[in-house]
Amino acid sequence: MIALVRLRLAGFLRTGRAVAPLLAGLVALGILYGGGRAQPAEAYGVSAVVLFPVLAWQTKILLDVEPDVQRRLAQVTVGVARERLAGLLAAGVAALVAVAVALAFPWLVGGVTGPVDAADRSVPVGVALGLWAHLLVVPAAVALGALASRASVGGAGYGVAVLALGGVGAMVLGLTGSAAPWLAPPIMAAARTTAGDAAALTLLGLTVWALAWSAAAVCGYLWRRRARG
């Protein structure tokens, strides 16, 4: 299965499909940090929100690179469950690389403030919260991108619709006072938490919420794959 993960990542890179989401992410981050310097926690919270649709799109592209015939051959070779898991793992690895770039980017362009003095702990705490916010986004974005993949929905139009609905829905349903926030992953709530009082119980609750939503979305993806054969 590890070989299949490597194969899919290699196909994603060698075909040049990785360039579009990378450029989109860098442009979005450039616009975000071009407005001035901010505290790391606040900046990273917004960065995670911006990165969510990009990572979902990246996942869809990665899963769509492999031809349908090759995917069926992989199912015969390693088994159906391992073939599907390999795709999700490959997308997760690609998403983690994008997260690493997003965490380093603001320091390279001067988009965040450094420590005032040696006793200032706001920067390491902010970086830790930012890492948490970005890692919170990864499983949800991978799950949404998988749901929008060709193997799940078939036509490209349906895939775009799923991505748009999921991305916009996560923003709208995540607003304060939303009637049904549980329908979306807690990316907006996480951004508010990094900019406010990040209590341990709040971080734990949002993490459980994100994992539960992602698990439900992955189950939907697996069900769609099974229904489509």
PDB file of C-alpha atoms in Angstrom:
ATOM      1  CA  MET A   1       0.000   0.000   0.000  1.00  0.00           C
ATOM      2  CA  ILE A   2       2.928   2.344   0.707  1.00  0.00           C
ATOM      3  CA  ALA A   3       4.068   1.808  -2.859  1.00  0.00           C
ATOM      4  CA  LEU A   4       0.620   2.827  -4.094  1.00  0.00           C
ATOM      5  CA  VAL A   5       0.749   5.991  -1.972  1.00  0.00           C
ATOM      6  CA  ARG A   6       4.113   6.853  -3.496  1.00  0.00           C
ATOM      7  CA  LEU A   7       2.802   6.117  -6.975  1.00  0.00           C
ATOM      8  CA  ARG A   8      -0.106   8.503  -6.562  1.00  0.00           C
ATOM      9  CA  LEU A   9       2.061  11.238  -5.113  1.00  0.00           C
ATOM     10  CA  ALA A  10       4.543  10.769  -7.963  1.00  0.00           C
ATOM     11  CA  GLY A  11       1.748  11.010 -10.522  1.00  0.00           C
ATOM     12  CA  PHE A  12       0.440  14.141  -8.827  1.00  0.00           C
ATOM     13  CA  LEU A  13       3.862  15.786  -9.049  1.00  0.00           C
ATOM     14  CA  ARG A  14       5.107  14.531 -12.419  1.00  0.00           C
ATOM     15  CA  THR A  15       1.968  15.494 -14.296  1.00  0.00           C
ATOM     16  CA  GLY A  16       2.259  19.046 -12.992  1.00  0.00           C
ATOM     17  CA  ARG A  17      -1.164  18.858 -11.331  1.00  0.00           C
ATOM     18  CA  ALA A  18       0.378  20.002  -8.034  1.00  0.00           C
ATOM     19  CA  VAL A  19       1.246  23.428  -9.464  1.00  0.00           C
ATOM     20  CA  ALA A  20      -2.279  24.882  -9.600  1.00  0.00           C
ATOM     21  CA  PRO A  21      -3.259  24.368  -5.929  1.00  0.00           C
ATOM     22  CA  LEU A  22       0.243  25.411  -4.833  1.00  0.00           C
ATOM     23  CA  LEU A  23       0.019  28.693  -6.732  1.00  0.00           C
ATOM     24  CA  ALA A  24      -3.538  29.268  -5.512  1.00  0.00           C
ATOM     25  CA  GLY A  25      -2.444  28.741  -1.929  1.00  0.00           C
ATOM     26  CA  LEU A  26       0.566  31.045  -2.249  1.00  0.00           C
ATOM     27  CA  VAL A  27      -1.534  33.782  -3.874  1.00  0.00           C
ATOM     28  CA  ALA A  28      -4.170  33.517  -1.144  1.00  0.00           C
ATOM     29  CA  LEU A  29      -1.540  33.625   1.589  1.00  0.00           C
ATOM     30  CA  GLY A  30       0.236  36.518  -0.122  1.00  0.00           C
ATOM     31  CA  ILE A  31      -2.980  38.536  -0.148  1.00  0.00           C
ATOM     32  CA  LEU A  32      -3.684  37.576   3.471  1.00  0.00           C
ATOM     33  CA  TYR A  33      -0.293  38.650   4.793  1.00  0.00           C
ATOM     34  CA  GLY A  34       0.098  41.600   2.438  1.00  0.00           C
ATOM     35  CA  GLY A  35      -2.162  43.763   4.594  1.00  0.00           C
ATOM     36  CA  GLY A  36       0.320  44.091   7.450  1.00  0.00           C
ATOM     37  CA  ARG A  37       1.823  42.183  10.329  1.00  0.00           C
ATOM     38  CA  ALA A  38      -0.297  40.337  12.888  1.00  0.00           C
ATOM     39  CA  GLN A  39       0.110  38.148  15.938  1.00  0.00           C
ATOM     40  CA  PRO A  40       0.941  34.528  14.976  1.00  0.00           C
ATOM     41  CA  ALA A  41      -2.174  32.990  16.570  1.00  0.00           C
ATOM     42  CA  GLU A  42      -4.580  35.353  14.822  1.00  0.00           C
ATOM     43  CA  ALA A  43      -2.758  35.184  11.495  1.00  0.00           C
ATOM     44  CA  TYR A  44      -2.544  31.400  11.482  1.00  0.00           C
ATOM     45  CA  GLY A  45      -6.219  31.038  12.416  1.00  0.00           C
ATOM     46  CA  VAL A  46      -7.249  32.974   9.310  1.00  0.00           C
ATOM     47  CA  SER A  47      -4.624  31.159   7.242  1.00  0.00           C
ATOM     48  CA  ALA A  48      -6.177  27.805   8.142  1.00  0.00           C
ATOM     49  CA  VAL A  49      -9.585  29.033   6.963  1.00  0.00           C
ATOM     50  CA  VAL A  50      -8.111  30.264   3.672  1.00  0.00           C
ATOM     51  CA  LEU A  51      -6.262  26.988   3.162  1.00  0.00           C
ATOM     52  CA  PHE A  52      -9.315  24.755   3.683  1.00  0.00           C
ATOM     53  CA  PRO A  53     -10.836  25.043   0.157  1.00  0.00           C
ATOM     54  CA  VAL A  54      -7.357  24.921  -1.409  1.00  0.00           C
ATOM     55  CA  LEU A  55      -6.540  21.635   0.342  1.00  0.00           C
ATOM     56  CA  ALA A  56      -9.914  20.184  -0.622  1.00  0.00           C
ATOM     57  CA  TRP A  57      -9.306  21.150  -4.253  1.00  0.00           C
ATOM     58  CA  GLN A  58      -5.798  19.712  -4.084  1.00  0.00           C
ATOM     59  CA  THR A  59      -7.192  16.416  -2.784  1.00  0.00           C
ATOM     60  CA  LYS A  60      -9.691  16.218  -5.634  1.00  0.00           C
ATOM     61  CA  ILE A  61      -6.956  16.873  -8.192  1.00  0.00           C
ATOM     62  CA  LEU A  62      -4.669  14.234  -6.668  1.00  0.00           C
ATOM     63  CA  LEU A  63      -7.390  11.582  -6.599  1.00  0.00           C
ATOM     64  CA  ASP A  64      -8.475  12.411 -10.155  1.00  0.00           C
ATOM     65  CA  VAL A  65      -4.976  12.061 -11.655  1.00  0.00           C
ATOM     66  CA  GLU A  66      -5.123   8.272 -11.745  1.00  0.00           C
ATOM     67  CA  PRO A  67      -7.087   6.844 -14.715  1.00  0.00           C
ATOM     68  CA  ASP A  68     -10.139   4.753 -13.839  1.00  0.00           C
ATOM     69  CA  VAL A  69      -8.639   1.602 -15.343  1.00  0.00           C
ATOM     70  CA  GLN A  70      -5.456   1.976 -13.304  1.00  0.00           C
ATOM     71  CA  ARG A  71      -7.511   2.498 -10.163  1.00  0.00           C
ATOM     72  CA  ARG A  72      -9.409  -0.742 -10.801  1.00  0.00           C
ATOM     73  CA  LEU A  73      -6.134  -2.577 -11.364  1.00  0.00           C
ATOM     74  CA  ALA A  74      -4.890  -1.241  -8.034  1.00  0.00           C
ATOM     75  CA  GLN A  75      -8.030  -2.607  -6.361  1.00  0.00           C
ATOM     76  CA  VAL A  76      -7.289  -6.042  -7.780  1.00  0.00           C
ATOM     77  CA  THR A  77      -3.644  -5.856  -6.728  1.00  0.00           C
ATOM     78  CA  VAL A  78      -3.871  -4.520  -3.154  1.00  0.00           C
ATOM     79  CA  GLY A  79      -7.585  -4.887  -2.395  1.00  0.00           C
ATOM     80  CA  VAL A  80     -10.470  -2.432  -2.403  1.00  0.00           C
ATOM     81  CA  ALA A  81      -9.995  -1.149   1.151  1.00  0.00           C
ATOM     82  CA  ARG A  82      -6.254  -0.573   0.763  1.00  0.00           C
ATOM     83  CA  GLU A  83      -6.692   1.149  -2.588  1.00  0.00           C
ATOM     84  CA  ARG A  84      -9.124   3.656  -1.110  1.00  0.00           C
ATOM     85  CA  LEU A  85      -7.020   4.153   2.005  1.00  0.00           C
ATOM     86  CA  ALA A  86      -3.925   4.743  -0.135  1.00  0.00           C
ATOM     87  CA  GLY A  87      -5.663   7.605  -1.921  1.00  0.00           C
ATOM     88  CA  LEU A  88      -6.652   9.256   1.346  1.00  0.00           C
ATOM     89  CA  LEU A  89      -3.145   8.811   2.764  1.00  0.00           C
ATOM     90  CA  ALA A  90      -1.551  10.310  -0.344  1.00  0.00           C
ATOM     91  CA  ALA A  91      -3.902  13.293  -0.109  1.00  0.00           C
ATOM     92  CA  GLY A  92      -3.085  13.645   3.587  1.00  0.00           C
ATOM     93  CA  VAL A  93       0.646  13.700   2.910  1.00  0.00           C
ATOM     94  CA  ALA A  94       0.212  16.354   0.218  1.00  0.00           C
ATOM     95  CA  ALA A  95      -1.946  18.406   2.587  1.00  0.00           C
ATOM     96  CA  LEU A  96       0.678  18.232   5.352  1.00  0.00           C
ATOM     97  CA  VAL A  97       3.323  19.546   2.947  1.00  0.00           C
ATOM     98  CA  ALA A  98       1.009  22.459   2.099  1.00  0.00           C
ATOM     99  CA  VAL A  99       0.489  23.107   5.819  1.00  0.00           C
ATOM    100  CA  ALA A 100       4.260  23.254   6.359  1.00  0.00           C
ATOM    101  CA  VAL A 101       4.526  25.848   3.572  1.00  0.00           C
ATOM    102  CA  ALA A 102       1.637  27.847   5.058  1.00  0.00           C
ATOM    103  CA  LEU A 103       3.277  27.885   8.493  1.00  0.00           C
ATOM    104  CA  ALA A 104       6.629  29.048   7.137  1.00  0.00           C
ATOM    105  CA  PHE A 105       5.292  31.562   4.583  1.00  0.00           C
ATOM    106  CA  PRO A 106       4.420  34.502   6.902  1.00  0.00           C
ATOM    107  CA  TRP A 107       7.882  34.462   8.483  1.00  0.00           C
ATOM    108  CA  LEU A 108       9.493  34.679   5.054  1.00  0.00           C
ATOM    109  CA  VAL A 109       7.423  37.704   3.989  1.00  0.00           C
ATOM    110  CA  GLY A 110       7.292  39.461   7.368  1.00  0.00           C
ATOM    111  CA  GLY A 111       3.593  38.838   7.866  1.00  0.00           C
ATOM    112  CA  VAL A 112       3.755  38.110  11.594  1.00  0.00           C
ATOM    113  CA  THR A 113       5.259  39.890  14.571  1.00  0.00           C
ATOM    114  CA  GLY A 114       8.212  38.424  16.433  1.00  0.00           C
ATOM    115  CA  PRO A 115       8.714  38.260  20.217  1.00  0.00           C
ATOM    116  CA  VAL A 116       9.049  41.563  22.074  1.00  0.00           C
ATOM    117  CA  ASP A 117      11.645  40.173  24.466  1.00  0.00           C
ATOM    118  CA  ALA A 118      13.046  36.856  25.653  1.00  0.00           C
ATOM    119  CA  ALA A 119      10.230  36.454  28.186  1.00  0.00           C
ATOM    120  CA  ASP A 120       7.488  36.937  25.603  1.00  0.00           C
ATOM    121  CA  ARG A 121       5.684  33.599  25.204  1.00  0.00           C
ATOM    122  CA  SER A 122       2.978  34.821  22.831  1.00  0.00           C
ATOM    123  CA  VAL A 123       4.897  33.762  19.721  1.00  0.00           C
ATOM    124  CA  PRO A 124       5.522  30.078  20.612  1.00  0.00           C
ATOM    125  CA  VAL A 125       1.977  29.783  21.955  1.00  0.00           C
ATOM    126  CA  GLY A 126       0.631  31.406  18.799  1.00  0.00           C
ATOM    127  CA  VAL A 127       2.649  29.074  16.576  1.00  0.00           C
ATOM    128  CA  ALA A 128       1.381  26.072  18.546  1.00  0.00           C
ATOM    129  CA  LEU A 129      -2.216  27.252  18.163  1.00  0.00           C
ATOM    130  CA  GLY A 130      -1.621  27.902  14.476  1.00  0.00           C
ATOM    131  CA  LEU A 131      -0.248  24.401  14.001  1.00  0.00           C
ATOM    132  CA  TRP A 132      -3.318  23.015  15.765  1.00  0.00           C
ATOM    133  CA  ALA A 133      -5.683  25.072  13.569  1.00  0.00           C
ATOM    134  CA  HIS A 134      -3.992  23.898  10.371  1.00  0.00           C
ATOM    135  CA  LEU A 135      -3.895  20.254  11.431  1.00  0.00           C
ATOM    136  CA  LEU A 136      -7.586  20.550  12.323  1.00  0.00           C
ATOM    137  CA  VAL A 137      -8.312  21.550   8.733  1.00  0.00           C
ATOM    138  CA  VAL A 138      -6.389  18.690   7.079  1.00  0.00           C
ATOM    139  CA  PRO A 139      -8.755  15.725   7.688  1.00  0.00           C
ATOM    140  CA  ALA A 140     -11.838  17.796   6.869  1.00  0.00           C
ATOM    141  CA  ALA A 141     -10.314  19.144   3.644  1.00  0.00           C
ATOM    142  CA  VAL A 142      -9.139  15.687   2.562  1.00  0.00           C
ATOM    143  CA  ALA A 143     -12.593  14.247   3.266  1.00  0.00           C
ATOM    144  CA  LEU A 144     -14.336  17.021   1.294  1.00  0.00           C
ATOM    145  CA  GLY A 145     -11.930  16.654  -1.616  1.00  0.00           C
ATOM    146  CA  ALA A 146     -12.464  12.891  -1.645  1.00  0.00           C
ATOM    147  CA  LEU A 147     -16.230  13.393  -1.740  1.00  0.00           C
ATOM    148  CA  ALA A 148     -15.766  15.675  -4.763  1.00  0.00           C
ATOM    149  CA  SER A 149     -13.432  13.298  -6.620  1.00  0.00           C
ATOM    150  CA  ARG A 150     -14.345  11.657  -9.917  1.00  0.00           C
ATOM    151  CA  ALA A 151     -14.464   8.211  -8.335  1.00  0.00           C
ATOM    152  CA  SER A 152     -17.101   9.476  -5.891  1.00  0.00           C
ATOM    153  CA  VAL A 153     -19.380  11.718  -7.965  1.00  0.00           C
ATOM    154  CA  GLY A 154     -18.520  10.842 -11.569  1.00  0.00           C
ATOM    155  CA  GLY A 155     -18.805  14.035 -13.622  1.00  0.00           C
ATOM    156  CA  ALA A 156     -16.525  17.040 -13.216  1.00  0.00           C
ATOM    157  CA  GLY A 157     -19.495  19.359 -12.763  1.00  0.00           C
ATOM    158  CA  TYR A 158     -20.749  17.431  -9.764  1.00  0.00           C
ATOM    159  CA  GLY A 159     -17.279  17.525  -8.249  1.00  0.00           C
ATOM    160  CA  VAL A 160     -17.050  21.301  -8.599  1.00  0.00           C
ATOM    161  CA  ALA A 161     -20.512  21.628  -7.042  1.00  0.00           C
ATOM    162  CA  VAL A 162     -19.488  19.512  -4.047  1.00  0.00           C
ATOM    163  CA  LEU A 163     -16.315  21.560  -3.561  1.00  0.00           C
ATOM    164  CA  ALA A 164     -18.160  24.871  -3.833  1.00  0.00           C
ATOM    165  CA  LEU A 165     -20.980  23.778  -1.548  1.00  0.00           C
ATOM    166  CA  GLY A 166     -18.581  22.358   1.015  1.00  0.00           C
ATOM    167  CA  GLY A 167     -16.218  25.335   0.971  1.00  0.00           C
ATOM    168  CA  VAL A 168     -18.880  28.033   1.108  1.00  0.00           C
ATOM    169  CA  GLY A 169     -20.998  26.014   3.526  1.00  0.00           C
ATOM    170  CA  ALA A 170     -18.095  25.684   5.948  1.00  0.00           C
ATOM    171  CA  MET A 171     -17.711  29.480   5.994  1.00  0.00           C
ATOM    172  CA  VAL A 172     -21.412  30.333   6.242  1.00  0.00           C
ATOM    173  CA  LEU A 173     -22.402  27.649   8.735  1.00  0.00           C
ATOM    174  CA  GLY A 174     -19.349  28.487  10.818  1.00  0.00           C
ATOM    175  CA  LEU A 175     -20.427  32.070  11.428  1.00  0.00           C
ATOM    176  CA  THR A 176     -21.382  33.076  14.946  1.00  0.00           C
ATOM    177  CA  GLY A 177     -25.070  32.423  15.540  1.00  0.00           C
ATOM    178  CA  SER A 178     -25.380  29.798  12.813  1.00  0.00           C
ATOM    179  CA  ALA A 179     -28.494  27.643  13.119  1.00  0.00           C
ATOM    180  CA  ALA A 180     -26.685  24.404  12.261  1.00  0.00           C
ATOM    181  CA  PRO A 181     -22.915  24.780  12.810  1.00  0.00           C
ATOM    182  CA  TRP A 182     -22.532  21.016  13.253  1.00  0.00           C
ATOM    183  CA  LEU A 183     -23.188  20.529   9.519  1.00  0.00           C
ATOM    184  CA  ALA A 184     -19.744  21.974   8.749  1.00  0.00           C
ATOM    185  CA  PRO A 185     -16.244  21.351  10.105  1.00  0.00           C
ATOM    186  CA  PRO A 186     -15.271  23.837  12.844  1.00  0.00           C
ATOM    187  CA  ILE A 187     -12.734  25.809  10.833  1.00  0.00           C
ATOM    188  CA  MET A 188     -14.343  29.182  11.588  1.00  0.00           C
ATOM    189  CA  ALA A 189     -14.721  28.312  15.266  1.00  0.00           C
ATOM    190  CA  ALA A 190     -11.062  27.318  15.355  1.00  0.00           C
ATOM    191  CA  ALA A 191     -10.056  30.669  13.835  1.00  0.00           C
ATOM    192  CA  ARG A 192     -12.064  32.521  16.475  1.00  0.00           C
ATOM    193  CA  THR A 193     -10.487  30.386  19.177  1.00  0.00           C
ATOM    194  CA  THR A 194      -6.921  31.156  18.087  1.00  0.00           C
ATOM    195  CA  ALA A 195      -7.720  34.872  18.187  1.00  0.00           C
ATOM    196  CA  GLY A 196      -9.430  34.686  21.588  1.00  0.00           C
ATOM    197  CA  ASP A 197      -9.371  32.563  24.708  1.00  0.00           C
ATOM    198  CA  ALA A 198      -7.993  29.173  23.694  1.00  0.00           C
ATOM    199  CA  ALA A 199      -9.028  27.063  26.686  1.00  0.00           C
ATOM    200  CA  ALA A 200      -7.911  23.435  26.716  1.00  0.00           C
ATOM    201  CA  LEU A 201     -11.479  22.109  26.804  1.00  0.00           C
ATOM    202  CA  THR A 202     -12.418  24.286  23.841  1.00  0.00           C
ATOM    203  CA  LEU A 203      -9.477  22.988  21.815  1.00  0.00           C
ATOM    204  CA  LEU A 204     -10.382  19.402  22.712  1.00  0.00           C
ATOM    205  CA  GLY A 205     -14.045  19.912  21.824  1.00  0.00           C
ATOM    206  CA  LEU A 206     -13.232  21.439  18.445  1.00  0.00           C
ATOM    207  CA  THR A 207     -10.753  18.645  17.705  1.00  0.00           C
ATOM    208  CA  VAL A 208     -13.359  15.969  18.448  1.00  0.00           C
ATOM    209  CA  TRP A 209     -15.910  17.855  16.344  1.00  0.00           C
ATOM    210  CA  ALA A 210     -13.519  18.100  13.380  1.00  0.00           C
ATOM    211  CA  LEU A 211     -12.574  14.431  13.561  1.00  0.00           C
ATOM    212  CA  ALA A 212     -16.214  13.350  13.841  1.00  0.00           C
ATOM    213  CA  TRP A 213     -17.213  15.472  10.835  1.00  0.00           C
ATOM    214  CA  SER A 214     -14.276  14.178   8.830  1.00  0.00           C
ATOM    215  CA  ALA A 215     -15.105  10.573   9.732  1.00  0.00           C
ATOM    216  CA  ALA A 216     -18.700  11.079   8.594  1.00  0.00           C
ATOM    217  CA  ALA A 217     -17.536  12.647   5.315  1.00  0.00           C
ATOM    218  CA  VAL A 218     -15.071   9.805   4.696  1.00  0.00           C
ATOM    219  CA  CYS A 219     -17.860   7.297   5.332  1.00  0.00           C
ATOM    220  CA  GLY A 220     -19.917   9.146   2.728  1.00  0.00           C
ATOM    221  CA  TYR A 221     -17.002   8.941   0.300  1.00  0.00           C
ATOM    222  CA  LEU A 222     -16.562   5.206   0.890  1.00  0.00           C
ATOM    223  CA  TRP A 223     -20.307   4.654   0.464  1.00  0.00           C
ATOM    224  CA  ARG A 224     -20.278   6.552  -2.823  1.00  0.00           C
ATOM    225  CA  ARG A 225     -17.300   4.534  -4.044  1.00  0.00           C
ATOM    226  CA  ARG A 226     -19.083   1.318  -3.133  1.00  0.00           C
ATOM    227  CA  ALA A 227     -22.311   2.450  -4.823  1.00  0.00           C
ATOM    228  CA  ARG A 228     -20.454   3.347  -8.000  1.00  0.00           C
ATOM    229  CA  GLY A 229     -18.499   0.097  -7.954  1.00  0.00           C
TER     230      GLY A 229
END
